[in-house]
Amino acid sequence: MNKITFLVFILISSISISQVLDEDFEGTMGANGLPTGWTETGLSTDGIWSVGDATSASSLFFSYSAHTNFAYTNDDDCNCDKSADRLITPALDLSTLTTVELTYSLYFPNSETVTIEVSTDSGVTWTTESTLTSNSGWLNNETLDLTTYAGQSNVLISFLYNDNGDWAYGLGIDDVMVDELPTCVSPSSLSATNVSATGADLSWTENGTATSWNIEVVTAGTSPTGVATTTGVTNPYTVSGLSSATDYEFYVQSDCGNGDLSSWSGPFSFTTPCAIFTTPFLEDFNGTTSVPNCWEEAGSGTPTTGPSSLGSGNWNFGDYLNDSSNTISAKINLWYTGKEEWLISPEIDITSGSFNLEYKVAETDYDDSVANEDGGMATTDDEVQVLITTDGGATWQNITTYNASNVAALAGQQESFSLAAYTGTIQIAFWASEGTVDDTADYDFFIEDVAIVAAPTCDDPTNIVVSNITETTAEINWTENGSATEWEILYGVTGFDPTTAGTLVMDNDGTLGETLSGLTEGQDYDVYVRSVCSSLNSGWVGPVMFTTLCPEVTSISVTNITGTTAEINWTENGSATEWEILYGVTGFDPTTAGTLVMDNDGTLGETLSGLTYEEDYDVYVRSICSSVDSDWTGPEMFTTGTLNVSSEILSDVKLYPNPTRNILNFTADIKVEKISIYSILGNKVFTLNPKDLNVSMNLESLQSGVYLVKVQKENAVKTFKIIKE
């Protein structure tokens, strides 16, 4: 702040009664470069202490904040021993004072040692009265109670600076006053902690007995009014309602009661951080020649380690493509090895919705708009990575990389990357590396118009329907929920991975729906569908499963029929190599009964055996495909052959009673060789070799039902049907 304004501000708060010293370092300097009566001691070789403004006091690696003239020491400018630089006031007569207060301003941003010391023996010995604390900016109107020295007539006060052997630091002292201690002492050691985008905790040291204070908070560069913005506060005090990314200063005044107010202390400077940005976000870099507000740069670190040396770097801001007719962009010159430069965005909230990262990128010759004559990035091991963090910079993930195999266009190119995989609060970084090879290419790499925007929407289709399924085709339809006029269909054998496999079919004929062809009969398939929009696709919807048909056999034929066998053949209409034959007495239900025969020997056709003479049979055949069987074809009816002439010898055989409960009687006029009883399914359940012409058979163990009884004599066989009750 302006020194004159500040002094007026102090004066309207407190009127000096018996001021002993008032030095603002604005007057004529003595032969030693200091105000009259001021002295210095030390070990440095640069004159120890000097007087000047911030420009003259600053050096290459250490800078003072803007200020009017002040006393300073700077070990960067000297590069010498600054372990004992003492700035000493004139001898002070405090004999008329009953209390003593020292007031001063201080610039001390680093961690060296600074003490205020007092001597009453002309500097032979010194007593330390205060060890000071560093601060990022100027501390104004700091006070120290030196009442211990009231009444003495030869008092020296010194500011002692010790750089502790470090380098590139310094100390500034201004506005030194010694006066009667007021009845209401000013607070000191102002501080701001827990600084957020909209508030901060303000605190200070009370040097008297006050329990109430007044606060004035102003934006930096604004002169204080001396009128409190908040009165009667406690220590500490939380100020709210501040603006993000803004420099502030605050002042404190003690209220000792009954209208007794101290002079104002301050200002103490602090800066509110940037608030988290919301979407849509755009940084066009226009109107800036340095890192934009809320952005950061860093001069070292890799994508693995993250950035270091925050606050310094080599990104520049100038005409896009080095063409003065263009707007401003960020650019980095890549030439010498070892360069690792970060340009980091502020925090951006992408919690609600789906977003894309967009920006322009280009490459030109150094400080020119033409191509680099050495080939630029294409001939180097240089790279520029675009990175993202979702954890405040703890880790960084790669979005894309520009290198020898991915070179930015000379005329520039628009880039867009989906951020659908990320959520929460993010930061984007552009990391430029010169690599390890000392190549000759000297070129500029540009970043322009960095934006986070809502991703274009492409609605998912719904209601996938598979119809008109044949052995080799299937018709696919769905519901389009947006404005897409093109779609992709992906299909494959059930269980395929749609991210790596499948057959893709494009539906771009303007009519929704597509017929898949060339399918395998009897196969299970999965199908997915997605909409194709102008700049992106919807997600895949599916899978919906369907199975192609297994073709039915045709033209069943029954040939070479005998009394107990029959040969079955048919026509295969697909590629099946296995079949099932189901047969039974005519009229049987093929869903619950019948005898099943498997034909899996690789040759179409099968001979049925064990049939009954003079019996009517039905036969069905079906193909077995990979995932499904065909429907049954049939029935095809046939009748087994009759007995031959020799069977007449069995014409007088009788079985009774029929039906029977337990005992079945057999009579014949000749002796037979064998009597066999079969279930209706063809299973033999009873066998007898009779020795007599009249035999009684106990069938108590048989279940109720229909049975076939075969009576055999030599080559003659006669079959009877009986019912067991």
PDB file of C-alpha atoms in Angstrom, residues 568-680:
ATOM      1  CA  ILE A 568     -34.849 -96.935 -41.862  1.00  0.00           C
ATOM      2  CA  ASN A 569     -33.478 -94.206 -44.189  1.00  0.00           C
ATOM      3  CA  TRP A 570     -34.237 -90.512 -44.768  1.00  0.00           C
ATOM      4  CA  THR A 571     -32.984 -87.342 -46.437  1.00  0.00           C
ATOM      5  CA  GLU A 572     -30.758 -84.946 -44.394  1.00  0.00           C
ATOM      6  CA  ASN A 573     -31.436 -81.309 -45.353  1.00  0.00           C
ATOM      7  CA  GLY A 574     -28.651 -79.672 -43.384  1.00  0.00           C
ATOM      8  CA  SER A 575     -25.189 -80.633 -42.205  1.00  0.00           C
ATOM      9  CA  ALA A 576     -26.096 -82.930 -39.316  1.00  0.00           C
ATOM     10  CA  THR A 577     -24.097 -86.138 -38.945  1.00  0.00           C
ATOM     11  CA  GLU A 578     -26.077 -87.576 -36.057  1.00  0.00           C
ATOM     12  CA  TRP A 579     -29.759 -88.498 -35.825  1.00  0.00           C
ATOM     13  CA  GLU A 580     -32.258 -90.065 -33.458  1.00  0.00           C
ATOM     14  CA  ILE A 581     -34.846 -92.690 -34.500  1.00  0.00           C
ATOM     15  CA  LEU A 582     -37.898 -93.216 -32.285  1.00  0.00           C
ATOM     16  CA  TYR A 583     -40.284 -96.118 -32.929  1.00  0.00           C
ATOM     17  CA  GLY A 584     -43.139 -97.952 -31.286  1.00  0.00           C
ATOM     18  CA  VAL A 585     -46.440 -99.714 -31.917  1.00  0.00           C
ATOM     19  CA  THR A 586     -48.601 -97.564 -34.154  1.00  0.00           C
ATOM     20  CA  GLY A 587     -50.336 -94.815 -32.201  1.00  0.00           C
ATOM     21  CA  PHE A 588     -47.721 -94.418 -29.454  1.00  0.00           C
ATOM     22  CA  ASP A 589     -47.077 -90.896 -28.091  1.00  0.00           C
ATOM     23  CA  PRO A 590     -43.547 -89.808 -29.183  1.00  0.00           C
ATOM     24  CA  THR A 591     -43.351 -87.270 -26.350  1.00  0.00           C
ATOM     25  CA  THR A 592     -43.647 -89.938 -23.647  1.00  0.00           C
ATOM     26  CA  ALA A 593     -43.079 -93.403 -25.128  1.00  0.00           C
ATOM     27  CA  GLY A 594     -41.257 -95.292 -27.848  1.00  0.00           C
ATOM     28  CA  THR A 595     -37.871 -96.895 -28.269  1.00  0.00           C
ATOM     29  CA  LEU A 596     -34.970 -94.499 -29.067  1.00  0.00           C
ATOM     30  CA  VAL A 597     -32.139 -95.535 -31.352  1.00  0.00           C
ATOM     31  CA  MET A 598     -29.062 -93.304 -31.910  1.00  0.00           C
ATOM     32  CA  ASP A 599     -27.482 -93.134 -35.354  1.00  0.00           C
ATOM     33  CA  ASN A 600     -24.008 -91.687 -34.702  1.00  0.00           C
ATOM     34  CA  ASP A 601     -21.778 -93.976 -36.717  1.00  0.00           C
ATOM     35  CA  GLY A 602     -21.281 -91.342 -39.429  1.00  0.00           C
ATOM     36  CA  THR A 603     -23.467 -93.172 -41.970  1.00  0.00           C
ATOM     37  CA  LEU A 604     -27.066 -92.116 -42.495  1.00  0.00           C
ATOM     38  CA  GLY A 605     -29.535 -94.962 -41.913  1.00  0.00           C
ATOM     39  CA  GLU A 606     -30.196 -97.547 -39.239  1.00  0.00           C
ATOM     40  CA  THR A 607     -31.660-101.083 -39.041  1.00  0.00           C
ATOM     41  CA  LEU A 608     -34.233-101.683 -36.295  1.00  0.00           C
ATOM     42  CA  SER A 609     -34.233-105.166 -34.796  1.00  0.00           C
ATOM     43  CA  GLY A 610     -36.159-107.145 -32.209  1.00  0.00           C
ATOM     44  CA  LEU A 611     -39.479-106.230 -33.808  1.00  0.00           C
ATOM     45  CA  THR A 612     -42.630-108.330 -33.500  1.00  0.00           C
ATOM     46  CA  TYR A 613     -44.121-110.312 -36.342  1.00  0.00           C
ATOM     47  CA  GLU A 614     -47.187-108.904 -38.024  1.00  0.00           C
ATOM     48  CA  GLU A 615     -47.067-105.683 -35.919  1.00  0.00           C
ATOM     49  CA  ASP A 616     -47.889-102.185 -37.074  1.00  0.00           C
ATOM     50  CA  TYR A 617     -45.143 -99.682 -36.142  1.00  0.00           C
ATOM     51  CA  ASP A 618     -44.699 -95.882 -36.293  1.00  0.00           C
ATOM     52  CA  VAL A 619     -41.196 -94.433 -36.758  1.00  0.00           C
ATOM     53  CA  TYR A 620     -39.912 -90.822 -36.301  1.00  0.00           C
ATOM     54  CA  VAL A 621     -36.501 -89.309 -37.183  1.00  0.00           C
ATOM     55  CA  ARG A 622     -34.838 -86.023 -36.186  1.00  0.00           C
ATOM     56  CA  SER A 623     -31.439 -84.358 -36.822  1.00  0.00           C
ATOM     57  CA  ILE A 624     -29.050 -83.465 -33.998  1.00  0.00           C
ATOM     58  CA  CYS A 625     -27.349 -80.074 -34.565  1.00  0.00           C
ATOM     59  CA  SER A 626     -24.653 -78.355 -32.453  1.00  0.00           C
ATOM     60  CA  SER A 627     -26.932 -76.464 -30.067  1.00  0.00           C
ATOM     61  CA  VAL A 628     -30.402 -77.783 -30.805  1.00  0.00           C
ATOM     62  CA  ASP A 629     -32.233 -80.717 -32.388  1.00  0.00           C
ATOM     63  CA  SER A 630     -34.658 -80.507 -35.290  1.00  0.00           C
ATOM     64  CA  ASP A 631     -38.311 -81.320 -34.872  1.00  0.00           C
ATOM     65  CA  TRP A 632     -39.361 -84.927 -35.246  1.00  0.00           C
ATOM     66  CA  THR A 633     -40.308 -85.937 -38.796  1.00  0.00           C
ATOM     67  CA  GLY A 634     -42.986 -88.651 -38.959  1.00  0.00           C
ATOM     68  CA  PRO A 635     -44.693 -90.844 -38.227  1.00  0.00           C
ATOM     69  CA  GLU A 636     -43.830 -93.205 -41.048  1.00  0.00           C
ATOM     70  CA  MET A 637     -45.884 -96.418 -40.578  1.00  0.00           C
ATOM     71  CA  PHE A 638     -44.820 -99.969 -41.485  1.00  0.00           C
ATOM     72  CA  THR A 639     -45.847-103.528 -40.650  1.00  0.00           C
ATOM     73  CA  THR A 640     -43.490-106.368 -39.898  1.00  0.00           C
ATOM     74  CA  GLY A 641     -43.683-109.605 -41.861  1.00  0.00           C
ATOM     75  CA  THR A 642     -45.918-112.624 -41.158  1.00  0.00           C
ATOM     76  CA  LEU A 643     -44.960-116.069 -39.968  1.00  0.00           C
ATOM     77  CA  ASN A 644     -43.714-118.530 -42.598  1.00  0.00           C
ATOM     78  CA  VAL A 645     -45.512-121.768 -43.564  1.00  0.00           C
ATOM     79  CA  SER A 646     -43.800-123.818 -40.888  1.00  0.00           C
ATOM     80  CA  SER A 647     -45.567-121.780 -38.242  1.00  0.00           C
ATOM     81  CA  GLU A 648     -48.735-123.738 -38.941  1.00  0.00           C
ATOM     82  CA  ILE A 649     -47.409-126.313 -36.540  1.00  0.00           C
ATOM     83  CA  LEU A 650     -48.248-123.793 -33.775  1.00  0.00           C
ATOM     84  CA  SER A 651     -51.828-123.294 -34.875  1.00  0.00           C
ATOM     85  CA  ASP A 652     -53.321-125.221 -31.915  1.00  0.00           C
ATOM     86  CA  VAL A 653     -51.452-123.283 -29.221  1.00  0.00           C
ATOM     87  CA  LYS A 654     -53.816-121.600 -26.703  1.00  0.00           C
ATOM     88  CA  LEU A 655     -53.247-119.141 -23.820  1.00  0.00           C
ATOM     89  CA  TYR A 656     -55.979-118.500 -21.226  1.00  0.00           C
ATOM     90  CA  PRO A 657     -57.508-116.787 -19.405  1.00  0.00           C
ATOM     91  CA  ASN A 658     -56.859-113.493 -21.209  1.00  0.00           C
ATOM     92  CA  PRO A 659     -57.034-111.083 -19.484  1.00  0.00           C
ATOM     93  CA  THR A 660     -55.514-112.821 -16.475  1.00  0.00           C
ATOM     94  CA  ARG A 661     -54.824-111.787 -12.919  1.00  0.00           C
ATOM     95  CA  ASN A 662     -51.928-114.096 -11.975  1.00  0.00           C
ATOM     96  CA  ILE A 663     -52.088-117.552 -13.666  1.00  0.00           C
ATOM     97  CA  LEU A 664     -51.736-117.893 -17.423  1.00  0.00           C
ATOM     98  CA  ASN A 665     -52.449-121.408 -18.787  1.00  0.00           C
ATOM     99  CA  PHE A 666     -50.754-122.829 -21.877  1.00  0.00           C
ATOM    100  CA  THR A 667     -51.965-125.792 -23.977  1.00  0.00           C
ATOM    101  CA  ALA A 668     -50.691-127.219 -27.272  1.00  0.00           C
ATOM    102  CA  ASP A 669     -50.984-130.401 -29.251  1.00  0.00           C
ATOM    103  CA  ILE A 670     -47.222-130.567 -29.742  1.00  0.00           C
ATOM    104  CA  LYS A 671     -44.300-129.888 -27.460  1.00  0.00           C
ATOM    105  CA  VAL A 672     -42.832-126.343 -27.887  1.00  0.00           C
ATOM    106  CA  GLU A 673     -39.261-125.251 -27.220  1.00  0.00           C
ATOM    107  CA  LYS A 674     -39.651-121.821 -25.547  1.00  0.00           C
ATOM    108  CA  ILE A 675     -42.235-119.418 -24.255  1.00  0.00           C
ATOM    109  CA  SER A 676     -41.049-115.743 -23.898  1.00  0.00           C
ATOM    110  CA  ILE A 677     -43.028-112.797 -22.512  1.00  0.00           C
ATOM    111  CA  TYR A 678     -42.099-109.174 -23.464  1.00  0.00           C
ATOM    112  CA  SER A 679     -43.282-105.832 -22.213  1.00  0.00           C
ATOM    113  CA  ILE A 680     -44.868-103.459 -24.709  1.00  0.00           C
TER     114      ILE A 680
END
